Amino acid sequence: MKISFLGLGVMGAPMARHLVHAGHDVTVYNRTPAKADAWVAAHGGRAAATPAAAADGADVVLACVGADADLRAVTLGPDGAFVAMAPGSLFVDHTTVSAAIARELADVGDRRGLLVLDAPVSGGQAGAENGALTIMCGGSEAAFAAASPVMQAYAKRMGHMGPAGAGQLTKMVNQLCIAGVLQGLSEGLALGRAAGLDLDAVVDVISKGAAQSWQMDNRAGTMARGQFDFGFAVDWMRKDLGLALDEARRLGVPLPLGALVDQFYADVQGMGGGRQDTSSLIRRLVR
Amino acid sequence: MKISFLGLGVMGAPMARHLVHAGHDVTVYNRTPAKADAWVAAHGGRAAATPAAAADGADVVLACVGADADLRAVTLGPDGAFVAMAPGSLFVDHTTVSAAIARELADVGDRRGLLVLDAPVSGGQAGAENGALTIMCGGSEAAFAAASPVMQAYAKRMGHMGPAGAGQLTKMVNQLCIAGVLQGLSEGLALGRAAGLDLDAVVDVISKGAAQSWQMDNRAGTMARGQFDFGFAVDWMRKDLGLALDEARRLGVPLPLGALVDQFYADVQGMGGGRQDTSSLIRRLVR
């Protein structure tokens, strides 16, 4: 299949690589062209100078860029993919963005006869590298059905969550849950540390019961040891929480914990931790 | 072994029953005597009129009462167990109380030649009924070694967390983790509901990744359906969070989430939900 991939960041680069390995004919675009050239040298395929050039003749165009403005530029911009995409072709966005832009792209796509799917992922860089991402999809049944066999190249799990925007909304739910888990875990570990407990022993005994979480299983040890230079960056988490807070304001849903943890992450950014894993939330409490 | 059990509430009654089934000679005490008589009629053993009478001649005295004041009354009060316990005998407290009273009982016990263990549990009423509790212990090695074979009658997991008070401190860590998990989950589900998502489908797709938690696996479904008449009561959670907040104040540890969620539970109490499961936190957000 002729596939175009827009955005070769820490997520996009390995996802596009999995598409090559799955046997697709892949053309890539990246805002910094040198990165696209390096990717092509390493993995094959072709590099294009603009999203439109990359999308020309493609059956499927996928994007994994930074945020709403980046996504708008590579899709609806003057050199954006949408000007070149043929009716019946499929656009899949893996970027975590607002539900509003997901719906806007779906609307524009509808008018032009394109299939459009919002498909943010979770699983982080490791999930992208290992082809083990969870993909939360919003869009028509036809778009989900067309995208599934392609995304299979790097997905562990895919869910069709509803119409356009539903993938993004599901990702927001995911991030709010993580925010709560991590702040609770941070406060618990901080109290345990101050009280002189052996944190590994504490986690061992409480991690089989009602306090258990993926973050406790996978991050409590590194939190106790002050190791944060890996994983999902605080800067990206703030972007995601910002999206959730905007959507909640629109819907009239109070998110007191989401708003508070977002501010706590601003503290962590102020401490120089913007690129550290989200579990660095504990740095505010244990120094 | 001659065992005395003080306090036949929803936790104590099934725990004492497991001790009878394990073959121990059990004498029970309960503040409301009719409850002790009913328990004896159902399970055997003997009822005593005071904690001291129950403890007289016992090798091991266990307690599972309400809070610090109740524990003080049944141990150090004029008719308390400590006046009757023989040197070398063991006192185990399963109540969730302050680390301070745990240390005080250990000190008094030391002076009288008693072994003392603070041993709060998690696993709730179901864990007590099924003999599948997690027990977090603080005290001497000798006290833990003496208590382990007895507690085995209703434990799934036991940890010796450190000196007197360490069991209680570990329980506080456990409850803070749960508070964070549940508020994050509540906000996530509330946003998802307001956005029109199918919450079961959302939980299905996000529960295999970084947002996963025991509460998500076991409570998200009932939260989505507004079912809260089971599980661990909000009134007890507020007691536990109060203990954690007091301890944190003493240690100089900030618990912004713990303090906030404690207040949110006060809201739930105000809505008449004091006896509902802790997952009823979502009621503030989804009505």
Coordinates of C-alpha atoms in Angstrom, one line a residue:
Chain A
M1 CA 0.0 0.0 0.0
K2 CA 1.2 3.5 -0.7
I3 CA 1.5 5.2 2.6
S4 CA 2.7 8.7 3.7
F5 CA 3.8 9.4 7.2
L6 CA 4.0 13.0 8.4
G7 CA 6.2 13.7 11.5
L8 CA 9.2 11.6 12.5
G9 CA 9.5 12.5 16.2
V10 CA 10.2 9.9 19.0
M11 CA 6.8 8.4 18.2
G12 CA 6.4 8.9 14.5
A13 CA 9.9 7.6 13.5
P14 CA 9.4 4.1 14.9
M15 CA 5.8 3.9 13.8
A16 CA 6.8 4.7 10.2
R17 CA 9.6 2.1 10.5
H18 CA 7.0 -0.6 11.4
L19 CA 5.0 0.3 8.3
V20 CA 8.1 -0.3 6.1
H21 CA 8.7 -3.6 7.9
A22 CA 5.0 -4.5 7.2
G23 CA 5.8 -4.2 3.5
H24 CA 4.3 -0.8 2.7
D25 CA 5.6 1.7 0.2
V26 CA 6.3 4.6 2.6
T27 CA 7.0 8.3 1.9
V28 CA 7.9 10.4 4.9
Y29 CA 7.7 14.1 5.6
N30 CA 9.3 16.0 8.5
R31 CA 9.5 19.7 9.2
T32 CA 13.2 19.4 9.6
P33 CA 14.2 17.7 6.3
A34 CA 17.5 16.4 7.6
K35 CA 15.6 14.1 10.0
A36 CA 13.5 12.7 7.1
D37 CA 16.7 12.1 5.1
A38 CA 18.4 10.3 8.0
W39 CA 15.2 8.2 8.4
V40 CA 15.2 7.2 4.7
A41 CA 18.9 6.4 4.8
A42 CA 18.3 4.0 7.8
H43 CA 14.9 2.5 6.8
G44 CA 14.3 3.0 3.1
G45 CA 11.3 4.6 1.5
R46 CA 11.3 8.2 0.2
A47 CA 11.3 11.7 1.7
A48 CA 9.1 14.4 0.5
A49 CA 9.6 18.2 0.8
T50 CA 6.0 19.0 1.8
P51 CA 3.1 17.2 3.3
A52 CA 1.2 17.7 0.0
A53 CA 4.1 16.1 -1.9
A54 CA 4.2 13.2 0.5
A55 CA 0.5 12.7 0.3
D56 CA 0.3 12.8 -3.5
G57 CA -0.9 9.4 -4.7
A58 CA -1.0 7.9 -1.3
D59 CA -3.7 5.5 -0.2
V60 CA -3.2 6.4 3.4
V61 CA -1.7 9.5 5.0
L62 CA -0.8 9.3 8.7
A63 CA 0.4 12.1 11.0
C64 CA 2.1 12.2 14.3
V65 CA 3.1 15.8 14.9
G66 CA 3.2 18.2 17.9
A67 CA -0.1 19.9 18.7
D68 CA -3.2 21.4 17.1
A69 CA -1.3 24.1 15.1
D70 CA 1.2 21.6 13.7
L71 CA -1.6 19.3 12.7
R72 CA -3.5 22.1 11.0
A73 CA -0.4 23.1 9.1
V74 CA 0.3 19.6 7.7
T75 CA -3.3 19.0 6.8
L76 CA -5.1 22.2 5.9
G77 CA -2.1 24.5 5.3
P78 CA -1.2 25.7 1.7
D79 CA 1.2 22.7 1.4
G80 CA -0.9 20.5 3.5
A81 CA -1.8 16.9 2.8
F82 CA -5.5 17.5 2.2
V83 CA -4.9 19.5 -1.0
A84 CA -3.2 16.4 -2.6
M85 CA -5.2 13.5 -1.2
A86 CA -7.5 11.7 -3.6
P87 CA -11.2 11.0 -2.8
G88 CA -11.5 7.7 -1.1
S89 CA -8.1 7.9 0.5
L90 CA -7.6 7.8 4.3
F91 CA -6.2 10.3 6.8
V92 CA -5.2 9.0 10.3
D93 CA -4.0 11.4 12.9
H94 CA -2.0 9.9 15.8
T95 CA -1.2 13.3 17.4
T96 CA -2.8 14.0 20.7
V97 CA -4.9 17.2 19.9
S98 CA -8.2 18.7 20.7
A99 CA -11.5 17.0 19.9
A100 CA -12.4 20.2 18.1
I101 CA -9.7 19.9 15.4
A102 CA -10.4 16.2 15.1
R103 CA -14.0 17.1 14.2
E104 CA -12.9 19.9 11.9
L105 CA -10.6 17.6 9.9
A106 CA -13.4 15.0 9.8
D107 CA -15.8 17.6 8.4
V108 CA -13.4 18.9 5.8
G109 CA -12.6 15.3 4.9
D110 CA -16.3 14.5 4.5
R111 CA -16.7 17.3 2.0
R112 CA -13.7 16.1 0.0
G113 CA -14.6 12.4 0.1
L114 CA -11.8 11.5 2.4
L115 CA -11.9 9.0 5.3
V116 CA -10.6 10.6 8.5
L117 CA -9.7 9.0 11.8
D118 CA -8.5 10.6 15.0
A119 CA -6.3 8.0 16.6
P120 CA -4.1 9.2 19.5
V121 CA -1.9 6.6 21.1
S122 CA -0.7 5.6 24.5
G123 CA 2.2 3.4 25.4
G124 CA 5.0 6.0 25.0
Q125 CA 8.2 5.8 23.1
A126 CA 8.7 2.2 24.2
G127 CA 5.3 1.2 22.9
A128 CA 6.1 2.8 19.5
E129 CA 9.5 1.1 19.3
N130 CA 8.1 -2.3 20.2
G131 CA 4.9 -1.9 18.1
A132 CA 2.8 -2.2 21.2
L133 CA 0.7 1.0 21.2
T134 CA -2.8 1.3 22.4
I135 CA -4.8 3.3 19.8
M136 CA -8.0 5.2 20.7
C137 CA -10.0 5.9 17.6
G138 CA -12.7 8.3 16.6
G139 CA -14.4 8.5 13.2
S140 CA -16.7 6.6 10.9
E141 CA -16.9 2.8 10.9
A142 CA -15.5 2.9 7.3
A143 CA -12.5 5.0 8.5
F144 CA -11.8 2.7 11.4
A145 CA -12.1 -0.4 9.2
A146 CA -9.8 1.0 6.6
A147 CA -7.2 2.1 9.2
S148 CA -7.1 -1.0 11.3
P149 CA -5.0 -3.2 9.1
V150 CA -2.5 -0.4 8.6
M151 CA -2.2 0.5 12.3
Q152 CA -1.9 -3.2 13.1
A153 CA 1.8 -2.8 12.3
Y154 CA 2.4 -1.0 15.6
A155 CA -0.7 -1.6 17.7
K156 CA -1.2 -3.9 20.7
R157 CA -4.8 -2.7 21.1
M158 CA -7.2 -0.6 19.1
G159 CA -10.6 0.7 20.1
H160 CA -13.2 2.4 18.0
M161 CA -14.6 4.8 20.6
G162 CA -17.2 6.7 18.6
P163 CA -17.5 9.5 16.0
A164 CA -14.8 12.0 15.2
G165 CA -13.2 13.3 18.3
A166 CA -14.0 10.3 20.4
G167 CA -10.4 9.0 20.2
Q168 CA -9.1 12.3 21.5
L169 CA -11.7 12.4 24.3
T170 CA -10.7 8.9 25.4
K171 CA -7.1 9.9 25.5
M172 CA -8.1 12.8 27.8
V173 CA -9.8 10.3 30.2
N174 CA -6.6 8.2 30.1
Q175 CA -4.4 11.2 31.0
L176 CA -6.7 12.4 33.9
C177 CA -6.5 8.9 35.4
I178 CA -2.8 8.9 35.2
A179 CA -2.6 12.4 36.8
G180 CA -4.6 11.1 39.8
V181 CA -2.6 7.9 40.2
L182 CA 0.7 9.7 40.0
Q183 CA -0.1 12.5 42.5
G184 CA -1.6 10.0 45.0
L185 CA 1.4 7.8 44.6
S186 CA 3.8 10.8 45.0
E187 CA 2.1 11.9 48.2
G188 CA 2.0 8.4 49.6
L189 CA 5.7 7.7 48.8
A190 CA 6.7 11.2 50.2
L191 CA 4.9 10.5 53.4
G192 CA 6.5 7.0 53.7
R193 CA 9.9 8.4 53.0
A194 CA 9.6 11.1 55.6
A195 CA 8.3 8.5 58.1
G196 CA 11.4 6.4 57.5
L197 CA 9.7 3.5 55.8
D198 CA 11.5 1.2 53.3
L199 CA 9.6 2.3 50.2
D200 CA 10.3 -0.9 48.2
A201 CA 8.9 -3.0 51.1
V202 CA 5.8 -0.7 51.2
V203 CA 5.1 -1.0 47.5
D204 CA 5.6 -4.7 47.7
V205 CA 2.9 -5.1 50.3
I206 CA 0.4 -2.6 49.0
S207 CA 0.7 -3.4 45.3
K208 CA -1.5 -6.4 45.4
G209 CA -4.6 -4.6 46.7
A210 CA -6.9 -1.7 46.2
A211 CA -4.0 0.8 45.9
Q212 CA -2.4 -1.0 43.0
S213 CA -1.8 0.8 39.7
W214 CA 0.3 0.4 36.6
Q215 CA 2.3 3.4 37.7
M216 CA 2.9 1.8 41.2
D217 CA 4.0 -1.4 39.5
N218 CA 6.2 0.3 37.0
R219 CA 7.3 3.7 38.5
A220 CA 7.3 3.5 42.3
G221 CA 10.8 2.0 42.3
T222 CA 12.3 4.7 40.1
M223 CA 10.3 7.4 42.0
A224 CA 11.8 6.2 45.3
R225 CA 15.3 6.3 43.7
G226 CA 14.7 9.7 42.0
Q227 CA 15.2 8.4 38.5
F228 CA 13.1 10.3 35.9
D229 CA 15.2 10.5 32.7
F230 CA 13.0 8.3 30.6
G231 CA 9.3 7.7 29.8
F232 CA 6.6 10.3 29.0
A233 CA 7.7 13.9 29.3
V234 CA 6.1 16.4 31.7
D235 CA 6.0 18.9 28.8
W236 CA 3.7 16.6 26.8
M237 CA 1.6 15.7 29.8
R238 CA 1.0 19.5 30.4
K239 CA -0.1 19.7 26.8
D240 CA -2.5 16.8 27.2
L241 CA -3.9 18.1 30.5
G242 CA -4.4 21.5 28.9
L243 CA -6.5 19.8 26.2
A244 CA -8.6 18.0 28.9
L245 CA -9.1 21.2 30.9
D246 CA -10.2 23.1 27.8
E247 CA -12.7 20.4 26.8
A248 CA -14.0 20.1 30.4
R249 CA -14.5 23.9 30.5
R250 CA -16.5 23.6 27.3
L251 CA -18.6 20.8 28.7
G252 CA -19.0 22.3 32.2
V253 CA -17.2 19.5 34.0
P254 CA -15.1 20.4 37.0
L255 CA -11.6 18.8 37.0
P256 CA -10.1 20.0 40.4
L257 CA -7.5 17.3 40.4
G258 CA -6.6 17.7 36.8
A259 CA -6.2 21.5 37.2
L260 CA -4.1 21.1 40.4
V261 CA -1.8 18.4 38.9
D262 CA -1.4 20.5 35.8
Q263 CA -0.1 23.3 38.0
F264 CA 2.1 20.9 39.9
Y265 CA 3.6 19.9 36.6
A266 CA 4.3 23.6 35.9
D267 CA 6.3 23.5 39.2
V268 CA 8.3 20.5 37.8
Q269 CA 8.9 22.4 34.6
G270 CA 10.2 25.3 36.7
M271 CA 12.6 22.8 38.4
G272 CA 14.0 22.0 35.0
G273 CA 12.1 18.7 34.6
G274 CA 10.1 19.4 31.5
R275 CA 11.7 16.5 29.6
Q276 CA 11.5 14.1 32.6
D277 CA 9.0 11.3 33.0
T278 CA 5.5 12.2 34.4
S279 CA 6.4 10.3 37.6
S280 CA 8.8 13.3 38.4
L281 CA 5.7 14.8 40.1
I282 CA 7.2 13.4 43.3
R283 CA 10.1 15.9 43.0
R284 CA 7.9 18.6 44.4
L285 CA 7.5 16.6 47.6
V286 CA 10.8 14.7 48.0
R287 CA 13.9 16.8 47.2
Chain B
M1 CA -4.0 -21.4 71.5
K2 CA -6.1 -19.2 73.8
I3 CA -7.1 -16.1 71.8
S4 CA -9.1 -13.1 72.7
F5 CA -10.7 -10.9 70.0
L6 CA -11.9 -7.4 70.9
G7 CA -14.4 -5.8 68.5
L8 CA -16.9 -7.7 66.3
G9 CA -17.6 -5.2 63.6
V10 CA -17.8 -5.9 59.9
M11 CA -14.1 -6.7 59.9
G12 CA -13.6 -8.2 63.4
A13 CA -16.5 -10.7 63.3
P14 CA -15.3 -12.6 60.3
M15 CA -11.6 -12.4 61.4
A16 CA -12.6 -13.9 64.8
R17 CA -14.6 -16.6 63.0
H18 CA -11.5 -17.6 60.9
L19 CA -9.6 -18.0 64.2
V20 CA -12.3 -20.5 65.5
H21 CA -12.1 -22.4 62.2
A22 CA -8.3 -22.5 62.6
G23 CA -8.8 -24.4 65.8
H24 CA -8.2 -21.7 68.4
D25 CA -9.9 -21.3 71.7
V26 CA -11.5 -17.9 71.2
T27 CA -13.1 -15.5 73.7
V28 CA -14.7 -12.4 72.2
Y29 CA -15.5 -9.0 73.6
N30 CA -17.8 -6.4 72.0
R31 CA -18.9 -3.0 73.3
T32 CA -22.5 -4.0 72.5
P33 CA -22.7 -7.3 74.4
A34 CA -25.7 -8.6 72.3
K35 CA -23.4 -8.7 69.2
A36 CA -20.9 -10.8 71.1
D37 CA -23.6 -13.2 72.3
A38 CA -25.0 -13.6 68.8
W39 CA -21.5 -14.2 67.4
V40 CA -20.9 -16.9 70.1
A41 CA -24.2 -18.5 69.3
A42 CA -23.2 -18.7 65.6
H43 CA -19.6 -19.6 65.8
G44 CA -18.8 -21.0 69.3
G45 CA -16.2 -19.7 71.8
R46 CA -17.1 -17.5 74.8
A47 CA -18.1 -13.9 75.3
A48 CA -16.5 -11.8 78.0
A49 CA -18.1 -8.7 79.7
T50 CA -14.9 -6.6 79.5
P51 CA -11.7 -6.5 77.5
A52 CA -9.8 -7.4 80.7
A53 CA -12.0 -10.4 81.3
A54 CA -11.6 -11.5 77.7
A55 CA -7.8 -11.1 77.9
D56 CA -7.4 -13.0 81.2
G57 CA -5.3 -16.0 80.5
A58 CA -5.1 -15.4 76.8
D59 CA -1.9 -16.1 74.8
V60 CA -2.8 -13.6 72.2
V61 CA -5.2 -10.6 72.3
L62 CA -6.3 -9.1 69.0
A63 CA -8.4 -5.9 68.5
C64 CA -10.3 -4.4 65.6
V65 CA -12.2 -1.5 66.9
G66 CA -13.1 2.0 65.6
A67 CA -10.4 4.6 66.2
D68 CA -7.7 5.8 68.6
A69 CA -10.1 6.5 71.5
D70 CA -11.8 3.0 71.2
L71 CA -8.4 1.3 71.0
R72 CA -7.2 3.2 74.0
A73 CA -10.3 2.2 76.0
V74 CA -10.0 -1.5 75.2
T75 CA -6.3 -1.6 76.0
L76 CA -5.3 1.0 78.6
G77 CA -8.7 1.8 80.1
P78 CA -9.6 0.6 83.6
D79 CA -11.2 -2.6 82.2
G80 CA -8.7 -2.7 79.3
A81 CA -6.9 -5.8 78.1
F82 CA -3.5 -4.7 79.2
V83 CA -4.3 -4.9 83.0
A84 CA -5.0 -8.6 82.5
M85 CA -2.4 -9.7 80.0
A86 CA 0.5 -11.9 81.3
P87 CA 4.1 -11.1 80.5
G88 CA 5.1 -12.8 77.3
S89 CA 1.7 -12.6 75.8
L90 CA 1.0 -10.9 72.5
F91 CA -1.2 -7.9 71.6
V92 CA -2.1 -7.3 67.9
D93 CA -4.1 -4.3 66.8
H94 CA -5.9 -4.6 63.5
T95 CA -7.6 -1.2 63.8
T96 CA -6.4 1.7 61.5
V97 CA -5.2 4.3 64.1
S98 CA -2.5 6.8 64.5
A99 CA 1.2 5.8 64.5
A100 CA 1.4 7.7 67.8
I101 CA -1.0 5.4 69.7
A102 CA 0.7 2.4 68.0
R103 CA 4.0 3.5 69.5
E104 CA 2.4 4.3 72.8
L105 CA 1.0 0.8 73.1
A106 CA 4.3 -0.7 72.1
D107 CA 6.0 1.4 74.8
V108 CA 3.6 0.4 77.5
G109 CA 3.8 -3.2 76.3
D110 CA 7.6 -3.1 76.5
R111 CA 7.5 -2.0 80.1
R112 CA 5.1 -4.9 81.0
G113 CA 6.9 -7.6 79.0
L114 CA 4.1 -7.8 76.4
L115 CA 4.7 -8.2 72.6
V116 CA 2.8 -5.6 70.7
L117 CA 2.2 -5.4 66.9
D118 CA 0.3 -2.7 65.0
A119 CA -1.3 -4.6 62.1
P120 CA -3.9 -2.6 60.1
V121 CA -5.4 -4.4 57.2
S122 CA -6.6 -3.8 53.7
G123 CA -8.9 -5.8 51.6
G124 CA -12.2 -4.6 53.1
Q125 CA -15.1 -6.6 54.3
A126 CA -14.8 -9.1 51.4
G127 CA -11.1 -9.7 52.3
A128 CA -12.1 -10.3 56.0
E129 CA -14.9 -12.7 55.0
N130 CA -12.7 -14.6 52.5
G131 CA -9.6 -14.6 54.7
A132 CA -7.7 -12.7 52.1
L133 CA -6.6 -9.6 53.9
T134 CA -3.3 -7.7 53.4
I135 CA -1.7 -7.0 56.8
M136 CA 0.8 -4.2 57.3
C137 CA 2.8 -4.8 60.5
G138 CA 4.9 -2.6 62.8
G139 CA 6.7 -3.8 65.9
S140 CA 9.6 -6.0 67.0
E141 CA 10.7 -9.1 65.0
A142 CA 9.6 -11.2 68.0
A143 CA 6.1 -9.7 67.9
F144 CA 5.8 -10.2 64.1
A145 CA 7.1 -13.8 64.4
A146 CA 4.6 -14.6 67.2
A147 CA 1.6 -13.0 65.4
S148 CA 2.2 -14.4 61.9
P149 CA 0.9 -17.9 62.4
V150 CA -2.2 -16.5 64.1
M151 CA -2.9 -13.9 61.4
Q152 CA -2.4 -16.6 58.8
A153 CA -6.0 -17.6 59.5
Y154 CA -7.3 -14.6 57.5
A155 CA -4.3 -13.1 55.7
K156 CA -3.4 -13.3 52.0
R157 CA -0.3 -11.2 52.5
M158 CA 1.6 -10.0 55.5
G159 CA 4.5 -7.5 55.6
H160 CA 6.7 -6.5 58.5
M161 CA 7.2 -2.9 57.7
G162 CA 9.5 -1.8 60.5
P163 CA 9.2 -0.8 64.2
A164 CA 6.0 0.1 66.1
G165 CA 3.9 2.5 64.0
A166 CA 5.3 1.3 60.7
G167 CA 2.2 -0.8 59.9
Q168 CA 0.0 2.3 60.4
L169 CA 2.2 4.5 58.3
T170 CA 2.1 1.9 55.5
K171 CA -1.7 1.9 55.6
M172 CA -1.6 5.7 55.3
V173 CA 0.5 5.4 52.1
N174 CA -2.0 2.9 50.8
Q175 CA -5.0 5.2 51.4
L176 CA -3.3 8.2 49.9
C177 CA -2.6 6.1 46.7
I178 CA -6.3 5.1 46.6
A179 CA -7.4 8.7 47.1
G180 CA -5.4 9.8 44.0
V181 CA -6.5 6.9 41.9
L182 CA -10.2 7.4 42.7
Q183 CA -10.2 11.2 42.1
G184 CA -8.4 10.8 38.8
L185 CA -10.7 8.0 37.7
S186 CA -13.8 10.1 38.8
E187 CA -12.7 13.1 36.8
G188 CA -11.8 11.0 33.8
L189 CA -15.1 9.2 33.8
A190 CA -17.0 12.4 34.4
L191 CA -15.4 14.0 31.4
G192 CA -16.0 10.9 29.3
R193 CA -19.7 10.8 30.4
A194 CA -20.2 14.5 29.6
A195 CA -18.6 14.0 26.2
G196 CA -21.0 11.2 25.4
L197 CA -18.4 8.3 25.4
D198 CA -19.4 4.7 26.2
L199 CA -17.6 4.4 29.5
D200 CA -17.3 0.6 29.4
A201 CA -15.6 0.9 26.1
V202 CA -13.3 3.6 27.3
V203 CA -12.3 1.5 30.4
D204 CA -11.8 -1.5 28.2
V205 CA -9.3 0.2 26.0
I206 CA -7.3 2.2 28.6
S207 CA -7.2 -0.4 31.3
K208 CA -4.3 -2.3 29.8
G209 CA -1.9 0.6 29.9
A210 CA -0.4 3.4 32.0
A211 CA -3.8 4.5 33.4
Q212 CA -4.6 1.1 34.8
S213 CA -5.4 0.6 38.4
W214 CA -7.1 -1.9 40.7
Q215 CA -9.9 0.7 41.2
M216 CA -10.3 1.0 37.4
D217 CA -10.5 -2.8 37.0
N218 CA -12.9 -3.3 39.9
R219 CA -14.8 0.0 40.3
A220 CA -15.1 1.9 37.0
G221 CA -18.1 -0.2 35.9
T222 CA -20.0 0.4 39.1
M223 CA -19.0 4.1 39.1
A224 CA -20.3 4.4 35.5
R225 CA -23.6 2.8 36.7
G226 CA -23.9 4.9 39.9
Q227 CA -23.7 1.8 42.2
F228 CA -22.0 2.5 45.6
D229 CA -23.8 0.5 48.2
F230 CA -20.9 -1.9 49.0
G231 CA -17.2 -1.8 49.7
F232 CA -15.2 0.5 51.9
A233 CA -17.2 3.3 53.4
V234 CA -16.5 7.0 52.9
D235 CA -16.8 7.6 56.6
W236 CA -13.9 5.2 57.2
M237 CA -11.8 6.7 54.4
R238 CA -12.2 10.2 56.0
K239 CA -11.0 8.8 59.2
D240 CA -8.0 7.2 57.5
L241 CA -7.2 10.4 55.5
G242 CA -7.4 12.4 58.7
L243 CA -4.8 10.1 60.2
A244 CA -2.5 10.6 57.2
L245 CA -3.0 14.4 57.2
D246 CA -2.2 14.6 60.9
E247 CA 0.9 12.5 60.5
A248 CA 2.0 14.5 57.4
R249 CA 1.5 17.8 59.3
R250 CA 3.8 16.4 62.1
L251 CA 6.4 15.3 59.5
G252 CA 6.2 18.5 57.5
V253 CA 5.0 16.7 54.3
P254 CA 2.5 18.6 52.1
L255 CA -0.4 16.4 50.9
P256 CA -2.4 18.7 48.6
L257 CA -4.3 15.9 46.9
G258 CA -4.9 14.1 50.2
A259 CA -6.3 17.3 51.8
L260 CA -8.5 18.0 48.7
V261 CA -9.9 14.5 48.4
D262 CA -10.6 14.5 52.1
Q263 CA -12.7 17.6 51.6
F264 CA -14.4 16.0 48.6
Y265 CA -15.4 13.1 50.8
A266 CA -16.9 15.6 53.2
D267 CA -19.1 16.7 50.3
V268 CA -20.1 13.1 49.7
Q269 CA -21.0 12.7 53.3
G270 CA -23.1 15.9 53.0
M271 CA -24.9 14.2 50.1
G272 CA -25.7 11.3 52.4
G273 CA -23.0 9.0 51.1
G274 CA -21.0 8.3 54.3
R275 CA -21.7 4.6 54.2
Q276 CA -21.1 4.3 50.5
D277 CA -18.0 2.9 48.8
T278 CA -15.1 5.3 48.4
S279 CA -15.7 5.2 44.6
S280 CA -18.7 7.4 45.3
L281 CA -16.3 10.3 44.9
I282 CA -17.6 10.5 41.4
R283 CA -21.0 11.5 42.7
R284 CA -19.7 15.1 43.1
L285 CA -19.1 15.2 39.4
V286 CA -21.8 13.1 37.8
R287 CA -25.3 13.5 39.3

